[in-house]
Amino acid sequence: GQQLNQSPQSMFIQEGEDVSMNCTSSSIFNTWLWYKQEPGEGPVLLIALYKAGELTSNGRLTAQFGITRKDSFLNISASIPSDVGIYFCAGQLRRGNTPLVFGKGTRLSVIA
Amino acid sequence: SAVISQKPSRDICQRGTSLTIQCQVDSQVTMMFWYRQQPGQSLTLIATANQGSEATYESGFVIDKFPISRPNLTFSTLTVSNMSPEDSSIYLCSVLGTSGVYNEQFFGPGTRLTVL
């Protein structure tokens, strides 16, 4: 099946630092999404991207849909302790009623 | 966005038994999915729950092991049958909902299953 390569696998950062993670694929995706999962919870949608080259922000989070449609990145600026969690990228091959393909996740730890 | 609830939130089961997980959505949705998340792993799609017809299973998942029902547009169940310790995972219900122009996929809180 389709696979998304997400990196880094884990990050340990100081509070206040910026964070960057990315996702790549050998296939073209029409939609890229970024989710955050905290312990004991389901993934929560952070940002959805629908057009190649699109750059979207949600508070301190910024994500971009790569021009080639084969990659996306997520940046978190000025990290805070509540940013701790696992961040997943997800792609949709065809827009519409098709399920998502997920990356393996980036586990973020923030040291106060 | 859709509000999704799952029951039970967690369970500990003996091998060889079966567990049915319920998923309830607060609005009618076209698409419902079931995912499995093994410890420390990403999400893997089990099947698409189709209203009024048999679920569509992904490679590696079969109906005998994971029977799914979807009697209407707001409810679905997933049964994990003849469980073994390898079935210990978080099982997540997901729906395609509308947020603005496009459909987006939302997740329930998950059911944490431990098989002894």
Tab-separated table of C-alpha atoms in Angstrom:
chain	number	residue	atom	x	y	z
A	1	GLY	CA	0.000	0.000	0.000
A	2	GLN	CA	0.896	3.658	-0.051
A	3	GLN	CA	3.397	4.861	2.503
A	4	LEU	CA	4.316	8.215	3.908
A	5	ASN	CA	7.816	8.773	5.236
A	6	GLN	CA	7.666	11.071	8.216
A	7	SER	CA	10.691	12.537	9.970
A	8	PRO	CA	12.059	12.955	12.480
A	9	GLN	CA	10.729	10.023	14.454
A	10	SER	CA	11.133	11.922	17.725
A	11	MET	CA	12.309	15.303	18.955
A	12	PHE	CA	13.372	16.693	22.311
A	13	ILE	CA	13.365	20.486	22.372
A	14	GLN	CA	13.549	23.330	24.858
A	15	GLU	CA	10.474	25.409	25.506
A	16	GLY	CA	10.457	28.409	23.196
A	17	GLU	CA	12.282	26.694	20.342
A	18	ASP	CA	10.828	26.261	16.891
A	19	VAL	CA	10.064	22.787	15.549
A	20	SER	CA	9.972	21.447	12.027
A	21	MET	CA	8.833	18.047	10.787
A	22	ASN	CA	8.106	16.746	7.324
A	23	CYS	CA	6.489	14.037	5.328
A	24	THR	CA	7.379	12.671	1.905
A	25	SER	CA	5.877	10.149	-0.456
A	26	SER	CA	6.653	8.515	-3.758
A	27	SER	CA	3.028	9.112	-4.784
A	28	ILE	CA	1.158	12.299	-5.543
A	29	PHE	CA	-1.443	13.255	-2.958
A	30	ASN	CA	-4.332	15.645	-3.488
A	31	THR	CA	-4.755	16.464	0.187
A	32	TRP	CA	-2.305	16.681	3.051
A	33	LEU	CA	-3.369	16.870	6.682
A	34	TRP	CA	-1.580	17.151	9.987
A	35	TYR	CA	-2.942	15.622	13.190
A	36	LYS	CA	-1.852	15.688	16.822
A	37	GLN	CA	-2.485	12.816	19.199
A	38	GLU	CA	-2.164	13.084	22.952
A	39	PRO	CA	-2.068	10.063	25.277
A	40	GLY	CA	-5.423	8.334	25.592
A	41	GLU	CA	-6.998	10.402	22.838
A	42	GLY	CA	-7.739	10.058	19.165
A	43	PRO	CA	-5.904	12.200	16.607
A	44	VAL	CA	-7.098	15.795	16.365
A	45	LEU	CA	-6.943	17.616	13.052
A	46	LEU	CA	-4.583	20.607	13.129
A	47	ILE	CA	-4.265	21.781	9.542
A	48	ALA	CA	-5.628	20.622	6.184
A	49	LEU	CA	-3.979	21.503	2.866
A	50	TYR	CA	-5.704	21.190	-0.479
A	51	LYS	CA	-3.577	22.907	-3.124
A	52	ALA	CA	0.016	22.432	-4.204
A	53	GLY	CA	2.135	25.239	-2.800
A	54	GLU	CA	-0.496	26.180	-0.228
A	55	LEU	CA	0.853	27.597	3.024
A	56	THR	CA	-1.605	27.588	5.924
A	57	SER	CA	-1.273	28.746	9.519
A	58	ASN	CA	-3.213	27.859	12.639
A	59	GLY	CA	-1.886	29.934	15.514
A	60	ARG	CA	1.747	28.956	16.067
A	61	LEU	CA	1.455	26.140	13.540
A	62	THR	CA	2.302	26.536	9.865
A	63	ALA	CA	2.072	23.817	7.242
A	64	GLN	CA	2.809	23.716	3.536
A	65	PHE	CA	1.656	21.487	0.696
A	66	GLY	CA	4.709	20.811	-1.465
A	67	ILE	CA	4.755	21.947	-5.076
A	68	THR	CA	5.391	18.400	-6.288
A	69	ARG	CA	2.404	17.164	-4.240
A	70	LYS	CA	4.695	14.527	-2.775
A	71	ASP	CA	5.621	16.268	0.442
A	72	SER	CA	4.465	18.513	3.260
A	73	PHE	CA	5.994	20.098	6.317
A	74	LEU	CA	4.696	21.325	9.647
A	75	ASN	CA	6.389	24.041	11.695
A	76	ILE	CA	5.604	24.916	15.293
A	77	SER	CA	6.966	28.223	16.501
A	78	ALA	CA	7.855	29.126	20.093
A	79	SER	CA	6.999	25.698	21.491
A	80	ILE	CA	5.250	25.347	24.841
A	81	PRO	CA	4.814	22.326	27.134
A	82	SER	CA	1.301	21.582	25.869
A	83	ASP	CA	2.716	20.976	22.384
A	84	VAL	CA	3.855	17.581	23.649
A	85	GLY	CA	2.307	14.722	21.701
A	86	ILE	CA	2.616	12.696	18.555
A	87	TYR	CA	2.173	14.536	15.270
A	88	PHE	CA	0.983	12.566	12.262
A	89	CYS	CA	0.947	13.591	8.647
A	90	ALA	CA	-1.752	12.074	6.479
A	91	GLY	CA	-2.424	12.152	2.786
A	92	GLN	CA	-5.388	11.520	0.595
A	93	LEU	CA	-4.702	10.189	-2.875
A	94	ARG	CA	-7.990	11.386	-4.307
A	95	ARG	CA	-10.075	14.170	-2.857
A	96	GLY	CA	-13.435	12.974	-1.723
A	97	ASN	CA	-14.582	9.850	0.013
A	98	THR	CA	-11.263	8.052	0.245
A	99	PRO	CA	-9.584	7.200	3.543
A	100	LEU	CA	-6.289	8.670	4.646
A	101	VAL	CA	-2.803	7.184	4.551
A	102	PHE	CA	-0.783	8.023	7.674
A	103	GLY	CA	2.859	8.628	8.396
A	104	LYS	CA	4.500	6.905	11.356
A	105	GLY	CA	4.381	10.018	13.496
A	106	THR	CA	6.805	12.412	15.164
A	107	ARG	CA	6.907	12.232	18.956
A	108	LEU	CA	7.548	15.693	20.344
A	109	SER	CA	8.841	16.290	23.856
A	110	VAL	CA	9.188	19.833	25.205
A	111	ILE	CA	11.525	20.514	28.104
A	112	ALA	CA	10.451	23.436	30.228
B	1	SER	CA	-16.746	19.043	12.767
B	2	ALA	CA	-18.425	15.805	13.886
B	3	VAL	CA	-18.484	14.683	17.512
B	4	ILE	CA	-17.646	11.007	17.792
B	5	SER	CA	-18.021	8.789	20.835
B	6	GLN	CA	-16.816	5.240	21.306
B	7	LYS	CA	-17.732	2.541	23.782
B	8	PRO	CA	-16.017	1.070	25.647
B	9	SER	CA	-13.124	3.464	26.133
B	10	ARG	CA	-10.952	0.586	27.251
B	11	ASP	CA	-11.211	-3.104	28.061
B	12	ILE	CA	-9.099	-6.020	29.177
B	13	CYS	CA	-10.143	-9.318	27.617
B	14	GLN	CA	-9.144	-12.937	27.716
B	15	ARG	CA	-7.765	-14.608	24.633
B	16	GLY	CA	-10.329	-16.459	22.579
B	17	THR	CA	-13.159	-14.072	23.431
B	18	SER	CA	-14.705	-11.348	21.279
B	19	LEU	CA	-15.323	-7.658	21.903
B	20	THR	CA	-17.707	-5.340	20.099
B	21	ILE	CA	-16.815	-1.662	19.929
B	22	GLN	CA	-19.494	0.922	19.246
B	23	CYS	CA	-19.086	4.211	17.426
B	24	GLN	CA	-21.741	6.929	17.577
B	25	VAL	CA	-21.625	10.191	15.619
B	26	ASP	CA	-23.689	13.266	16.441
B	27	SER	CA	-24.643	13.848	12.811
B	28	GLN	CA	-25.245	11.811	9.685
B	29	VAL	CA	-22.034	11.087	7.809
B	30	THR	CA	-21.405	9.434	4.485
B	31	MET	CA	-18.199	7.630	5.292
B	32	MET	CA	-17.126	5.818	8.442
B	33	PHE	CA	-13.822	4.032	8.899
B	34	TRP	CA	-12.188	1.794	11.468
B	35	TYR	CA	-8.465	2.066	12.216
B	36	ARG	CA	-6.094	0.113	14.400
B	37	GLN	CA	-3.151	1.681	16.199
B	38	GLN	CA	-0.762	-0.837	17.677
B	39	PRO	CA	1.378	0.277	20.630
B	40	GLY	CA	3.758	3.028	19.583
B	41	GLN	CA	2.709	2.745	15.954
B	42	SER	CA	0.834	4.757	13.377
B	43	LEU	CA	-2.756	4.262	12.279
B	44	THR	CA	-3.667	1.421	9.947
B	45	LEU	CA	-6.984	1.311	8.160
B	46	ILE	CA	-8.967	-1.854	8.865
B	47	ALA	CA	-12.048	-1.202	6.758
B	48	THR	CA	-14.593	1.250	5.458
B	49	ALA	CA	-17.982	0.723	7.053
B	50	ASN	CA	-20.673	0.916	4.385
B	51	GLN	CA	-24.236	1.711	5.323
B	52	GLY	CA	-26.561	-1.054	4.250
B	53	SER	CA	-23.884	-3.286	2.751
B	54	GLU	CA	-20.797	-5.263	3.649
B	55	ALA	CA	-17.742	-3.360	4.808
B	56	THR	CA	-14.765	-2.910	2.499
B	57	TYR	CA	-11.677	-4.438	4.089
B	58	GLU	CA	-8.059	-3.480	3.539
B	59	SER	CA	-5.391	-6.008	2.717
B	60	GLY	CA	-4.564	-8.116	5.742
B	61	PHE	CA	-7.958	-7.707	7.419
B	62	VAL	CA	-10.862	-10.109	6.979
B	63	ILE	CA	-14.532	-10.076	7.858
B	64	ASP	CA	-14.368	-13.212	9.993
B	65	LYS	CA	-11.851	-11.568	12.313
B	66	PHE	CA	-13.253	-8.013	12.247
B	67	PRO	CA	-16.971	-8.096	11.449
B	68	ILE	CA	-18.399	-4.609	11.035
B	69	SER	CA	-21.959	-3.370	11.083
B	70	ARG	CA	-23.337	-0.035	9.965
B	71	PRO	CA	-27.103	0.011	10.317
B	72	ASN	CA	-27.495	3.755	9.729
B	73	LEU	CA	-25.589	6.952	8.977
B	74	THR	CA	-24.654	7.713	12.590
B	75	PHE	CA	-23.638	4.362	14.084
B	76	SER	CA	-21.209	1.522	13.473
B	77	THR	CA	-19.755	-1.399	15.373
B	78	LEU	CA	-16.479	-3.251	15.036
B	79	THR	CA	-16.065	-6.698	16.570
B	80	VAL	CA	-12.650	-8.119	17.306
B	81	SER	CA	-13.209	-11.880	17.215
B	82	ASN	CA	-11.318	-14.758	18.796
B	83	MET	CA	-8.842	-12.341	20.298
B	84	SER	CA	-5.167	-12.999	20.874
B	85	PRO	CA	-2.544	-10.797	22.596
B	86	GLU	CA	-1.506	-9.530	19.146
B	87	ASP	CA	-4.885	-7.795	18.925
B	88	SER	CA	-3.947	-5.501	21.799
B	89	SER	CA	-4.251	-2.068	20.204
B	90	ILE	CA	-6.202	1.137	20.142
B	91	TYR	CA	-9.169	0.873	17.792
B	92	LEU	CA	-10.338	4.162	16.339
B	93	CYS	CA	-13.544	5.092	14.600
B	94	SER	CA	-13.246	7.852	12.016
B	95	VAL	CA	-15.723	9.754	9.904
B	96	LEU	CA	-15.609	12.023	6.930
B	97	GLY	CA	-17.226	15.309	7.900
B	98	THR	CA	-17.634	18.660	6.298
B	99	SER	CA	-15.632	21.618	7.519
B	100	GLY	CA	-16.025	24.444	5.098
B	101	VAL	CA	-15.640	23.556	1.462
B	102	TYR	CA	-13.979	20.205	1.717
B	103	ASN	CA	-14.578	16.978	3.592
B	104	GLU	CA	-12.151	16.278	6.402
B	105	GLN	CA	-11.565	13.179	8.450
B	106	PHE	CA	-12.224	13.233	12.200
B	107	PHE	CA	-11.475	10.625	14.824
B	108	GLY	CA	-13.146	9.298	17.904
B	109	PRO	CA	-11.261	9.007	21.207
B	110	GLY	CA	-10.413	5.361	20.586
B	111	THR	CA	-10.934	2.079	22.425
B	112	ARG	CA	-7.847	0.759	24.166
B	113	LEU	CA	-7.942	-3.045	24.077
B	114	THR	CA	-5.635	-5.289	26.065
B	115	VAL	CA	-5.793	-9.035	25.459
B	116	LEU	CA	-4.298	-11.317	28.075
